[in-house]
Coordinates of C-alpha atoms and ligand atoms in Angstrom, one line a residue:
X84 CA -20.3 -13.5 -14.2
X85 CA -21.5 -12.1 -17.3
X86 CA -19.0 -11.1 -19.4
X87 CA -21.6 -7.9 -20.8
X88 CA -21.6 -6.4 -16.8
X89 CA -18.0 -6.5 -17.0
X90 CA -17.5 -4.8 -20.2
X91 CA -20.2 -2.2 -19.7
X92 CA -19.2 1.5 -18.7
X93 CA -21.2 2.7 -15.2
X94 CA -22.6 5.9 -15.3
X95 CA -23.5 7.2 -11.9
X96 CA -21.6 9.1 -8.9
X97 CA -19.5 8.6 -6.1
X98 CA -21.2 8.8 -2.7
X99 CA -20.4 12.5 -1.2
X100 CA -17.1 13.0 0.9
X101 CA -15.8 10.4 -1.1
X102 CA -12.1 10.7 -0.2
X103 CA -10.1 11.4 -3.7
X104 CA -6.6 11.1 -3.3
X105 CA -3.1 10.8 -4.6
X106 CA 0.2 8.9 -3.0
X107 CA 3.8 9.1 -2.0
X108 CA 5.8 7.4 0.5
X109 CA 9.3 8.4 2.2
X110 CA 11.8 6.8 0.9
X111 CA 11.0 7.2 -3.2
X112 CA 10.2 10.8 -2.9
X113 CA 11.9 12.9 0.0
X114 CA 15.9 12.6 -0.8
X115 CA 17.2 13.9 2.1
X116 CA 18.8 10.9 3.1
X117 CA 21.1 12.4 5.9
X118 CA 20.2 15.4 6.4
X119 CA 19.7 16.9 9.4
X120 CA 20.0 14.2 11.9
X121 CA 18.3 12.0 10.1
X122 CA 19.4 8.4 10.6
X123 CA 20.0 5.4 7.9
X124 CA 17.4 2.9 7.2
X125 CA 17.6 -0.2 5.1
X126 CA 16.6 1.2 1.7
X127 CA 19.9 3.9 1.9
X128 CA 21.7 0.5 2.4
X129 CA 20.0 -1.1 0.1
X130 CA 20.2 1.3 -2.9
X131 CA 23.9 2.0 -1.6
X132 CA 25.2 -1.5 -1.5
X133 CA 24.6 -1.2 -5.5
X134 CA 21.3 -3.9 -5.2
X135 CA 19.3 -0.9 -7.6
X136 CA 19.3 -1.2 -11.6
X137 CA 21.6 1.0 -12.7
X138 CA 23.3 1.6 -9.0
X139 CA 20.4 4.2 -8.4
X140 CA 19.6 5.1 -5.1
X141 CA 16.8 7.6 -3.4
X142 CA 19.3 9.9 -1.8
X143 CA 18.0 13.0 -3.4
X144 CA 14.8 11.1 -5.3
X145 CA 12.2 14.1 -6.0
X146 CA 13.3 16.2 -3.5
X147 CA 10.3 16.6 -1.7
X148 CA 12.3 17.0 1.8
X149 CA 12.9 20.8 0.3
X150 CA 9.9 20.9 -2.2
X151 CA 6.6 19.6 -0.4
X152 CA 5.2 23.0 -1.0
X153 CA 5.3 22.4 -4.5
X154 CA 4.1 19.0 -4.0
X155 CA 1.1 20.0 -2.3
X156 CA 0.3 22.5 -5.3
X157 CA 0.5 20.0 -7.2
X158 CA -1.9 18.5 -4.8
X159 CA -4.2 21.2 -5.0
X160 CA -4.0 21.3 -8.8
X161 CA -5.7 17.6 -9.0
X162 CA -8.5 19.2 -6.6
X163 CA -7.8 16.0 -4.3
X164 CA -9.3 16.1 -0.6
X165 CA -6.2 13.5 0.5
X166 CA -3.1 13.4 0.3
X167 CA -1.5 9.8 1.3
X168 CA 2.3 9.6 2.6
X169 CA 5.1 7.9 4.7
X170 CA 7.1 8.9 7.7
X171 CA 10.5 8.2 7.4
X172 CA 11.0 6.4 10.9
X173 CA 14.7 7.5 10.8
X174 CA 14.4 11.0 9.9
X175 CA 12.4 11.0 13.7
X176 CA 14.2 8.8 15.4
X177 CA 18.0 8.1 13.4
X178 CA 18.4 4.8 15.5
X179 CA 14.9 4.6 15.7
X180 CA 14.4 4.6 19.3
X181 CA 13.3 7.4 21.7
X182 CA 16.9 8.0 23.1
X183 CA 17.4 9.8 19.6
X184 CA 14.3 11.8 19.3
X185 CA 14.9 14.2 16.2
X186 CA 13.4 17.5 16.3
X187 CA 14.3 18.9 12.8
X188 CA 12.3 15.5 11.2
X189 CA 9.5 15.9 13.3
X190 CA 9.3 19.8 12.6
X191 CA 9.6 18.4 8.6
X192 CA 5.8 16.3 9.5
X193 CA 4.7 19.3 11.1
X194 CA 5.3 21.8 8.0
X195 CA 4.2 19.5 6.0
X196 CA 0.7 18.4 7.6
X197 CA 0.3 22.1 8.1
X198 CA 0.8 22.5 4.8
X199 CA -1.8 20.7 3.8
X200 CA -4.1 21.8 6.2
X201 CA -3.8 24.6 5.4
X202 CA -4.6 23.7 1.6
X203 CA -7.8 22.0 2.4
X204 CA -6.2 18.8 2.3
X205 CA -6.2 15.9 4.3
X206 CA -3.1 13.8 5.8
X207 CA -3.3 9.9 5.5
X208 CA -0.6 8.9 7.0
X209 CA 1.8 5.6 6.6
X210 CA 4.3 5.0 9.4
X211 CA 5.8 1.6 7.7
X212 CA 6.4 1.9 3.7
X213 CA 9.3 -0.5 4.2
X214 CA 12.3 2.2 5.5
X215 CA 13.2 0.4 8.7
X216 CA 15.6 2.3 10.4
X217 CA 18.8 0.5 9.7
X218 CA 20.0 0.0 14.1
X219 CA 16.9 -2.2 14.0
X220 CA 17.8 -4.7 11.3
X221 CA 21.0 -5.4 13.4
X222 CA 19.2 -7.1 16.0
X223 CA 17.1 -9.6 13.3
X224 CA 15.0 -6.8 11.9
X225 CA 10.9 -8.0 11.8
X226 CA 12.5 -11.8 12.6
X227 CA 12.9 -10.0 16.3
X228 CA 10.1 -10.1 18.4
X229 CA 11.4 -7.3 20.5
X230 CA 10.4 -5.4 17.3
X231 CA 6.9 -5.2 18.3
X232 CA 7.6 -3.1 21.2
X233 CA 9.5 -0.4 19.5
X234 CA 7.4 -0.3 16.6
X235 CA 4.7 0.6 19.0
X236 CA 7.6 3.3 20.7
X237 CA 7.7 5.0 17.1
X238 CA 3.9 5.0 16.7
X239 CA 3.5 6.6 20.0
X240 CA 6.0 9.5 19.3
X241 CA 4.2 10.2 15.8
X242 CA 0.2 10.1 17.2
X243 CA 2.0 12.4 20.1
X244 CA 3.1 14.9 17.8
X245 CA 0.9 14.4 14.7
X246 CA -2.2 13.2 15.9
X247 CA -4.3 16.5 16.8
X248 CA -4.2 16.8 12.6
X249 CA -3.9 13.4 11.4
X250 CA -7.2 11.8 11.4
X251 CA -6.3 8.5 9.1
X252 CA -3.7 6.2 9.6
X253 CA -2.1 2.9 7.9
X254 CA 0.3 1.3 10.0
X255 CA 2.2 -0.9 7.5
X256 CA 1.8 -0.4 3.5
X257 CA 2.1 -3.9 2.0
X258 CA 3.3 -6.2 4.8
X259 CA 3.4 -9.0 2.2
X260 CA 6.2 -7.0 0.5
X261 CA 8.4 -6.6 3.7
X262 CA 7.6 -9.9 4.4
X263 CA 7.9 -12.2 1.1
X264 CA 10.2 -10.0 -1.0
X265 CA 12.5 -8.7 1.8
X266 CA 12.9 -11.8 3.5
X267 CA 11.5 -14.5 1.5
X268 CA 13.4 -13.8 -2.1
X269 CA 15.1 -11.1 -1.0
X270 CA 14.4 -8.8 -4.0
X271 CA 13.4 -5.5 -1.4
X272 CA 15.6 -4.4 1.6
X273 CA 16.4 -5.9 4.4
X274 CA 17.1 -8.8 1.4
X275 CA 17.2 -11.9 3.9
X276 CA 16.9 -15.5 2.0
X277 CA 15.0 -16.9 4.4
X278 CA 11.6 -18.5 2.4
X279 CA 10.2 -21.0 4.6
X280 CA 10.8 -19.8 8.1
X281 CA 11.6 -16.3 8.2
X282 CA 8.6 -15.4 6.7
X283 CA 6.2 -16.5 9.0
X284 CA 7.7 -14.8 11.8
X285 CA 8.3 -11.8 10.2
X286 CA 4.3 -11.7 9.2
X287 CA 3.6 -12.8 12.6
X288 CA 5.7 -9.9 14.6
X289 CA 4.4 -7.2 11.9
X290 CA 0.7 -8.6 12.7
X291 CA 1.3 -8.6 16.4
X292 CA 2.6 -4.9 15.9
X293 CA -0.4 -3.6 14.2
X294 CA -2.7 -5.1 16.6
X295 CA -0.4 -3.2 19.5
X296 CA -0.6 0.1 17.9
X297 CA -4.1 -0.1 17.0
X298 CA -4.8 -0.7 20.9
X299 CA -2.5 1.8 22.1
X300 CA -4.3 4.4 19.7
X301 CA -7.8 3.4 21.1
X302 CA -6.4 3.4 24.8
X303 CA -4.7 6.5 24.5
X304 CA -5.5 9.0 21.6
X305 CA -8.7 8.3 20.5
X306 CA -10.8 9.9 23.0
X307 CA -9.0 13.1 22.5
X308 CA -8.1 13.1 18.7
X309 CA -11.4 10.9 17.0
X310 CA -9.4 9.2 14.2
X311 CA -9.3 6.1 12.2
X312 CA -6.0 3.2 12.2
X313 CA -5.9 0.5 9.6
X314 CA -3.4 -1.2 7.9
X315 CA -2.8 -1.2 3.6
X316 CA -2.7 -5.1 2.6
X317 CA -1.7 -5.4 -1.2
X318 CA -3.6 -7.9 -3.5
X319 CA -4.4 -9.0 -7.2
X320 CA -7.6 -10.7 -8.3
X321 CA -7.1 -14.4 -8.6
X322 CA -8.8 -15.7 -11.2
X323 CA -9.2 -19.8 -12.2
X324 CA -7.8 -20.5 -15.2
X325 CA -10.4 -23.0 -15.9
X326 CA -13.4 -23.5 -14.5
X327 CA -12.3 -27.3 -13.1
X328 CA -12.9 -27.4 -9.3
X329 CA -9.0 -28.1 -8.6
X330 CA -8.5 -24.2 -10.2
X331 CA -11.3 -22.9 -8.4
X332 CA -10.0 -24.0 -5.4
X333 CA -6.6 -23.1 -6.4
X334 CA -7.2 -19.6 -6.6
X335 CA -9.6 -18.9 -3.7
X336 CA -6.4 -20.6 -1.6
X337 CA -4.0 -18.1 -3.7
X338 CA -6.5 -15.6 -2.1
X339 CA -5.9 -16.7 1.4
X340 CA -2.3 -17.1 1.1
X341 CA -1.9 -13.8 -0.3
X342 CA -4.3 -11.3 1.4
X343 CA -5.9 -13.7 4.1
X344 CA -2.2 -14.8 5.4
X345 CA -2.1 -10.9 6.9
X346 CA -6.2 -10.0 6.8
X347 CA -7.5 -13.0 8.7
X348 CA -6.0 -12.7 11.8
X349 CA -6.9 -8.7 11.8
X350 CA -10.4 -8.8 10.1
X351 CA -11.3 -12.0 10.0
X352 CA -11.4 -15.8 12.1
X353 CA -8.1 -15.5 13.6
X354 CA -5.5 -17.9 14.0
X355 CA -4.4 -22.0 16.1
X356 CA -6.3 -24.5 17.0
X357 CA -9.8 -24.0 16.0
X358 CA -11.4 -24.4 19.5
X359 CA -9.6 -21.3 20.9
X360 CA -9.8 -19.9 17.6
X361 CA -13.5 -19.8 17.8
X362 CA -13.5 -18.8 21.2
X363 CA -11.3 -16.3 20.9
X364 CA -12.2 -14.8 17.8
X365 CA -15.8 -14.4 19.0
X366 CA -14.6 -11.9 21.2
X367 CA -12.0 -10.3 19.5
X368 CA -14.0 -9.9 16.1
X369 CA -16.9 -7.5 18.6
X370 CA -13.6 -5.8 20.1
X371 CA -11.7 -5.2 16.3
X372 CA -8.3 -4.9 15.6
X373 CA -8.3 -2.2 12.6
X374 CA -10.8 0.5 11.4
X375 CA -10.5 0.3 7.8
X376 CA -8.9 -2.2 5.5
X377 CA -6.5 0.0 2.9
X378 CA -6.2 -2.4 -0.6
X379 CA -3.0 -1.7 -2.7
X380 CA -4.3 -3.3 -6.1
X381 CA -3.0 -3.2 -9.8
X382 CA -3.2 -6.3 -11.3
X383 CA -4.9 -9.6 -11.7
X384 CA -3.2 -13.8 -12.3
X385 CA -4.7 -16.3 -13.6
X386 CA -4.7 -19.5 -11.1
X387 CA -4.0 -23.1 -11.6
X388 CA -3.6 -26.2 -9.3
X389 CA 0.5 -27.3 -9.8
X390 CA 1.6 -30.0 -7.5
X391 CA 4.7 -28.6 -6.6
X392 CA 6.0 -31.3 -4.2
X393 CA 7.4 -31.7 -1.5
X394 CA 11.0 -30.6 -1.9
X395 CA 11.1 -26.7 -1.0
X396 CA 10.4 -25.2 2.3
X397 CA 8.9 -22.1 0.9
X398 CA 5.8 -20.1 1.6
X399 CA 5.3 -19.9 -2.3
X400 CA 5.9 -23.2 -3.0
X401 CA 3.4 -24.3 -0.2
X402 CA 0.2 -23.0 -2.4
X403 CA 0.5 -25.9 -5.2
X404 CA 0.0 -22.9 -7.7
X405 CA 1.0 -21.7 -11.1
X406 CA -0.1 -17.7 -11.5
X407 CA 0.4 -16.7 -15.1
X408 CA -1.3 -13.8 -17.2
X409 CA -4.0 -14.0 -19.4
X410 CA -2.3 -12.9 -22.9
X411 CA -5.9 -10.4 -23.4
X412 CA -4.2 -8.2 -20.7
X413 CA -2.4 -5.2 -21.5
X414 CA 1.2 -5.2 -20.9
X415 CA 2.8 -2.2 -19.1
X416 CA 6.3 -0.8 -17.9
X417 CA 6.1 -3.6 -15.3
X418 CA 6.4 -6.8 -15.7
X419 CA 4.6 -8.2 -12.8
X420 CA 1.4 -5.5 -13.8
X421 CA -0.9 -5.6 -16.9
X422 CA -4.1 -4.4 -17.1
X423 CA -7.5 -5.8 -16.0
X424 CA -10.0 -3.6 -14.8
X425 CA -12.5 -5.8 -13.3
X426 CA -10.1 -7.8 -10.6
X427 CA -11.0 -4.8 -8.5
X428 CA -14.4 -5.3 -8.7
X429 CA -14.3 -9.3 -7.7
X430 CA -11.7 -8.4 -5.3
X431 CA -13.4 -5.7 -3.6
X432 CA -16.7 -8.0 -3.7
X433 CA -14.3 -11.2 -2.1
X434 CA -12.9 -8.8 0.8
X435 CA -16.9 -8.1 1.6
X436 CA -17.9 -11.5 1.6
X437 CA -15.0 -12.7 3.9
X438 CA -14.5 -10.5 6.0
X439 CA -18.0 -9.2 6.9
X440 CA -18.3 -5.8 4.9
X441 CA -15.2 -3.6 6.2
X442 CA -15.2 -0.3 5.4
X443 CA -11.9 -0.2 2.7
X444 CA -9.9 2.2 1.7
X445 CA -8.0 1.5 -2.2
X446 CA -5.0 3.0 -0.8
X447 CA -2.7 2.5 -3.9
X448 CA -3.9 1.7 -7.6
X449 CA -1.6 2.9 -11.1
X450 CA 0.2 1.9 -13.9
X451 CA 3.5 2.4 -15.2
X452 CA 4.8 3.4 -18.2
X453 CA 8.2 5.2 -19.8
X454 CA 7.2 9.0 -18.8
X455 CA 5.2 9.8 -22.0
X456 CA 3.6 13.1 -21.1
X457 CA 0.5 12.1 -23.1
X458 CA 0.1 9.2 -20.9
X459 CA -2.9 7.2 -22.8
X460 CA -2.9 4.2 -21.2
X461 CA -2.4 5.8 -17.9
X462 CA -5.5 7.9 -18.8
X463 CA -7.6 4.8 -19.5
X464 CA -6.3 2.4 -17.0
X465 CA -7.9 5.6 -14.1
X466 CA -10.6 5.7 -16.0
X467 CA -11.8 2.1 -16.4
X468 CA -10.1 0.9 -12.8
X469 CA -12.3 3.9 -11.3
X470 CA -15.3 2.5 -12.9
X471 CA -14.9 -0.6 -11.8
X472 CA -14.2 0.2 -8.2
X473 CA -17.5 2.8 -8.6
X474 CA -19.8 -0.9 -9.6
X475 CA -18.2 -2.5 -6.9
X476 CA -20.1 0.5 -4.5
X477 CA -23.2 0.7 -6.4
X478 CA -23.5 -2.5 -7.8
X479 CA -22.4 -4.7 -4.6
X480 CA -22.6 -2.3 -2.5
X481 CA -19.0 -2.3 -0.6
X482 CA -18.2 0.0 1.7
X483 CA -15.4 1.9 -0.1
X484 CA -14.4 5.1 1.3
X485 CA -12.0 6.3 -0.8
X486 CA -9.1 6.0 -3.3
X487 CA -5.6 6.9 -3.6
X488 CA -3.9 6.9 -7.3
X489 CA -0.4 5.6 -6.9
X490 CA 1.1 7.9 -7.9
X491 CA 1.3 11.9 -7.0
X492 CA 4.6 12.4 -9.3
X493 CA 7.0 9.8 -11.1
X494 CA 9.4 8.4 -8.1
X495 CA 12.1 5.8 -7.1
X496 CA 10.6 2.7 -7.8
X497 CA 12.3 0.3 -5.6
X498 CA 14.8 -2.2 -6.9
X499 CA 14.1 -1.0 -10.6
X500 CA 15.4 2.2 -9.7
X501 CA 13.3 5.5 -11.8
X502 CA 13.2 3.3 -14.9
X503 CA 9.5 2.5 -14.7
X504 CA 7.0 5.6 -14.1
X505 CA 3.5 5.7 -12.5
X506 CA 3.2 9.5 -11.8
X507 CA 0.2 11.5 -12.8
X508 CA 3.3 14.7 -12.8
X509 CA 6.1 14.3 -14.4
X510 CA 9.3 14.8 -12.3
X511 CA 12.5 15.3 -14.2
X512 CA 15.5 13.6 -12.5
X513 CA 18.6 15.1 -14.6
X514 CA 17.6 18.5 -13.6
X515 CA 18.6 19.6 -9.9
X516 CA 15.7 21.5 -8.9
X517 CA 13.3 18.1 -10.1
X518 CA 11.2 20.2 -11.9
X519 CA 7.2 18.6 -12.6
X520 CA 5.0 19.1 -15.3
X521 CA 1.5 17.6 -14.8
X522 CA 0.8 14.6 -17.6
X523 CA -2.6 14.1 -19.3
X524 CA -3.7 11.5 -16.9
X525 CA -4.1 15.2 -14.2
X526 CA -6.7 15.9 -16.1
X527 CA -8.2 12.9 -16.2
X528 CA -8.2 12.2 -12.5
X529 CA -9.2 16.3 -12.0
X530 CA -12.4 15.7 -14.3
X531 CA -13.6 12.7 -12.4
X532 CA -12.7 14.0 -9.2
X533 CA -14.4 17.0 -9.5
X534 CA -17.5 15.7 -11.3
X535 CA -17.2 12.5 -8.3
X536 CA -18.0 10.0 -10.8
X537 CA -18.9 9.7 -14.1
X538 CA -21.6 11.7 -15.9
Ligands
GBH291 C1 3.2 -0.7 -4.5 O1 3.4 -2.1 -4.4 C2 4.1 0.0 -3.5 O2 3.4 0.2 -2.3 C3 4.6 1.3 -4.0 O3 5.6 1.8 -3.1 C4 5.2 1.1 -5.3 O4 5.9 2.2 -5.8 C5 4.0 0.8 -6.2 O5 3.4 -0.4 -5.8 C6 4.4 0.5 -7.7 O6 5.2 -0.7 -7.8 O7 10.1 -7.2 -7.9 O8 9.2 -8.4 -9.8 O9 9.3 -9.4 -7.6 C7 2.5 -2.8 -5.3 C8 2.7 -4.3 -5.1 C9 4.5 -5.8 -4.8 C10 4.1 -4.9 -7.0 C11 5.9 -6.2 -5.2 C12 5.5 -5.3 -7.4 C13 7.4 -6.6 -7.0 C14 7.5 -7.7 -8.0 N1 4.1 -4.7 -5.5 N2 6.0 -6.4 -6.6 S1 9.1 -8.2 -8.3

């Protein structure tokens, strides 16, 4: 890898009906949090049990549960042809079953999707960005294989009602979140300590429940409504801290721990004993399991081999690796994100290689920063990430599709509340009516959607 190739600025376009987008999901934009009929999930109890900095909480967030007209102006402003966002799976179903069907939160879908139709604008649709309807968790949450079922329930009732307009959908947005930070360390919602058991079955149920929905799609709605279902797996570049073979190794197995752990069984050799693996997977790879990978990327570690031992029983702790950052990188709001451009590229290239040239969606990328409405290093970070993802088409030719900046407006960021900020709008939280003002980094993204590329 030549360091000149990675430094050097592509000129050179985008292929046409590129998809350019912007993202969202529920839970950190709607508000809305009871209203009409809608039922609890585990991020109101979450962000109510006080587990938020500063005891925030997404019950009125950007108020996009009144204001998704204005959030699809804002939409049409950036000249996007997407627009990416979550269903809240207890504003249709409060308990999330079909015994409480809610008609106002699937007319909310409906005006919204119509919206945007009617815009010019395409739906991409999420139906798990981590708001599990809180009835569910009582029973074990994704630790209950009787999960699978009703998660397939839900995804019947939204390609019932949604699916003459939606042509692209994710089924889960970062599994590895749900999974590894909700149950693992228990930093997200449901917030389950559970690190070297819970885990894997929580993986393994959210897996199996893809693979259901993705069947139940192609045996039931396809024929009539023609679209696409894959599933947004998030992942940094891993790159060897030194170039001794115990690094190497280190990181490609910090790959496969990371993305592989979800991506293999879906895209690539499967899973057990490698005799009915290979048997198995012969068939199922011809048969498929997802139409498009979606990649959530933002940042790149550094890997080393550390012997960590024996004495945890922990799916991190498992990987014998250390994952710091390089100091070159470019700090940002978020401590677990600086910037380096060219981990897309080598990741995009690694998800090619292994798993046989997939078309891919970048369904999230975006940086935070304190709100500045002259957002610089927001404005460089589209810039040079775009560029990179734009060699990774022409230079290794990977089948990218399309890309969704993370984020539409500024939004509740999870456990760290609206302290850190990746809008391209700015959305201001102390004023009721959450008024937003588009940032520098609009027109950015504008310029380079509308000129597809870079001139
Ligand atoms: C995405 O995750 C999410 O899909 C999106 O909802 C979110 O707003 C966006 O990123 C920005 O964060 O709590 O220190 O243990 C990106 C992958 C995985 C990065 C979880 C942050 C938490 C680190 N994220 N990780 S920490």
């Amino acid at each position: 890898e030549d360091l000149e190739e990675r430094d050097m600025f592509y000129k050179g376009l985008f292929p046409p009906n590129f998809a350019w987008g912007a993202a969202t999901s529920a839970y950190q934009i709607e508000g809305g949090w009871n209203e009409d009929g809608k039922g609890p999930s585990i991020w109101d109890d979450f962000s109510h049990a006080g587990k938020i900095a500063y005891q925030q909480t997404g019950d009125v967030a950007c108020d996009s549960y009144h204001q998704y007209k204005k959030d699809v102006e804002m939409l049409k402003k950036l000249g996007v042809s997407h627009y990416r966002f979550s269903i809240a799976w207890s504003r249709i179903m409060a308990n999330g079953t079909i015994g409480t069907l809610n008609p106002k939160g699937i007319e909310y879908y409906n005006n919204l999707i119509n919206e945007l139709l009617a815009n010019n604008i395409q739906p991409m649709v999420t139906l798990y960005h981590w708001d599990l309807p809180s009835a569910l968790q009582k029973t074990g949450g994704w630790k209950d294989p009787a999960i699978v079922d009703k998660f397939a329930e839900y995804a019947r009732v939204c390609f019932t009602h949604f699916g003459d307009r939606v042509k692209l959908w994710i089924t889960f947005n970062e599994p590895f979140v749900v999974s590894w930070l909700g149950y693992g360390i228990a930093v997200m919602a449901p917030g389950v300590y559970d690190p070297g058991v819970g885990v894997y079955q929580v993986t393994h149920h959210i897996i199996k429940s893809h693979v259901k929905v993705y069947h139940l799609y192609n045996d039931h709605f396809r024929s009539r409504y023609n679209g696409k279902v894959g599933i947004t797996l998030d992942c940094d570049w891993k790159e060897p801290l030194t170039d001794n073979a115990l690094d190497r190794y280190a990181a490609e197995r910090s790959l496969k721990f990371k993305l592989g752990w979800f991506a293999d069984p879906i895209f690539g050799n499967g899973d057990y004993p490698s005799v009915m693996k290979r048997y198995i997977a012969r068939k199922s790879k011809l048969q498929g399991a997802s139409d498009f990978i979606g990649l959530n990327h933002y940042t790149t570690n550094l890997v080393n081999h550390k012997d960590k031992g024996i004495g945890w029983h922990s799916y991190d702790a498992n990987q014998d690796t250390d994952t710091p950052f390089s100091p070159c990188w470019n700090r940002t709001r978020s401590n677990w994100l600086r910037v380096n451009p060219w981990g897309l590229r080598k990741l995009l290239r690694w998800i090619k290689e292994r798993y046989r040239d997939p078309v891919v969606y970048v369904t999230e990328n975006g940086v935070s920063d304190d709100g500045e409405m002259d957002d610089v290093s927001r404005q460089t970070y589209y810039t040079r990430y775009i560029n990179e993802m734009l060699k990774a088409i022409k230079l290794d030719n990977v089948d990218v599709r399309g890309y969704m900046a993370w984020s539409l407006m500024d939004n509740f960021e999870w456990g760290s509340g609206f302290t850190q900020k990746f809008g391209l709008y700015h959305v201001d939280f102390d004023i009721d009516s959450r008024p937003r003002t588009p940032k520098g980094s609009v027109t950015t993204y504008a310029k380079i959607i509308q000129d597809n590329g870079f001139h």
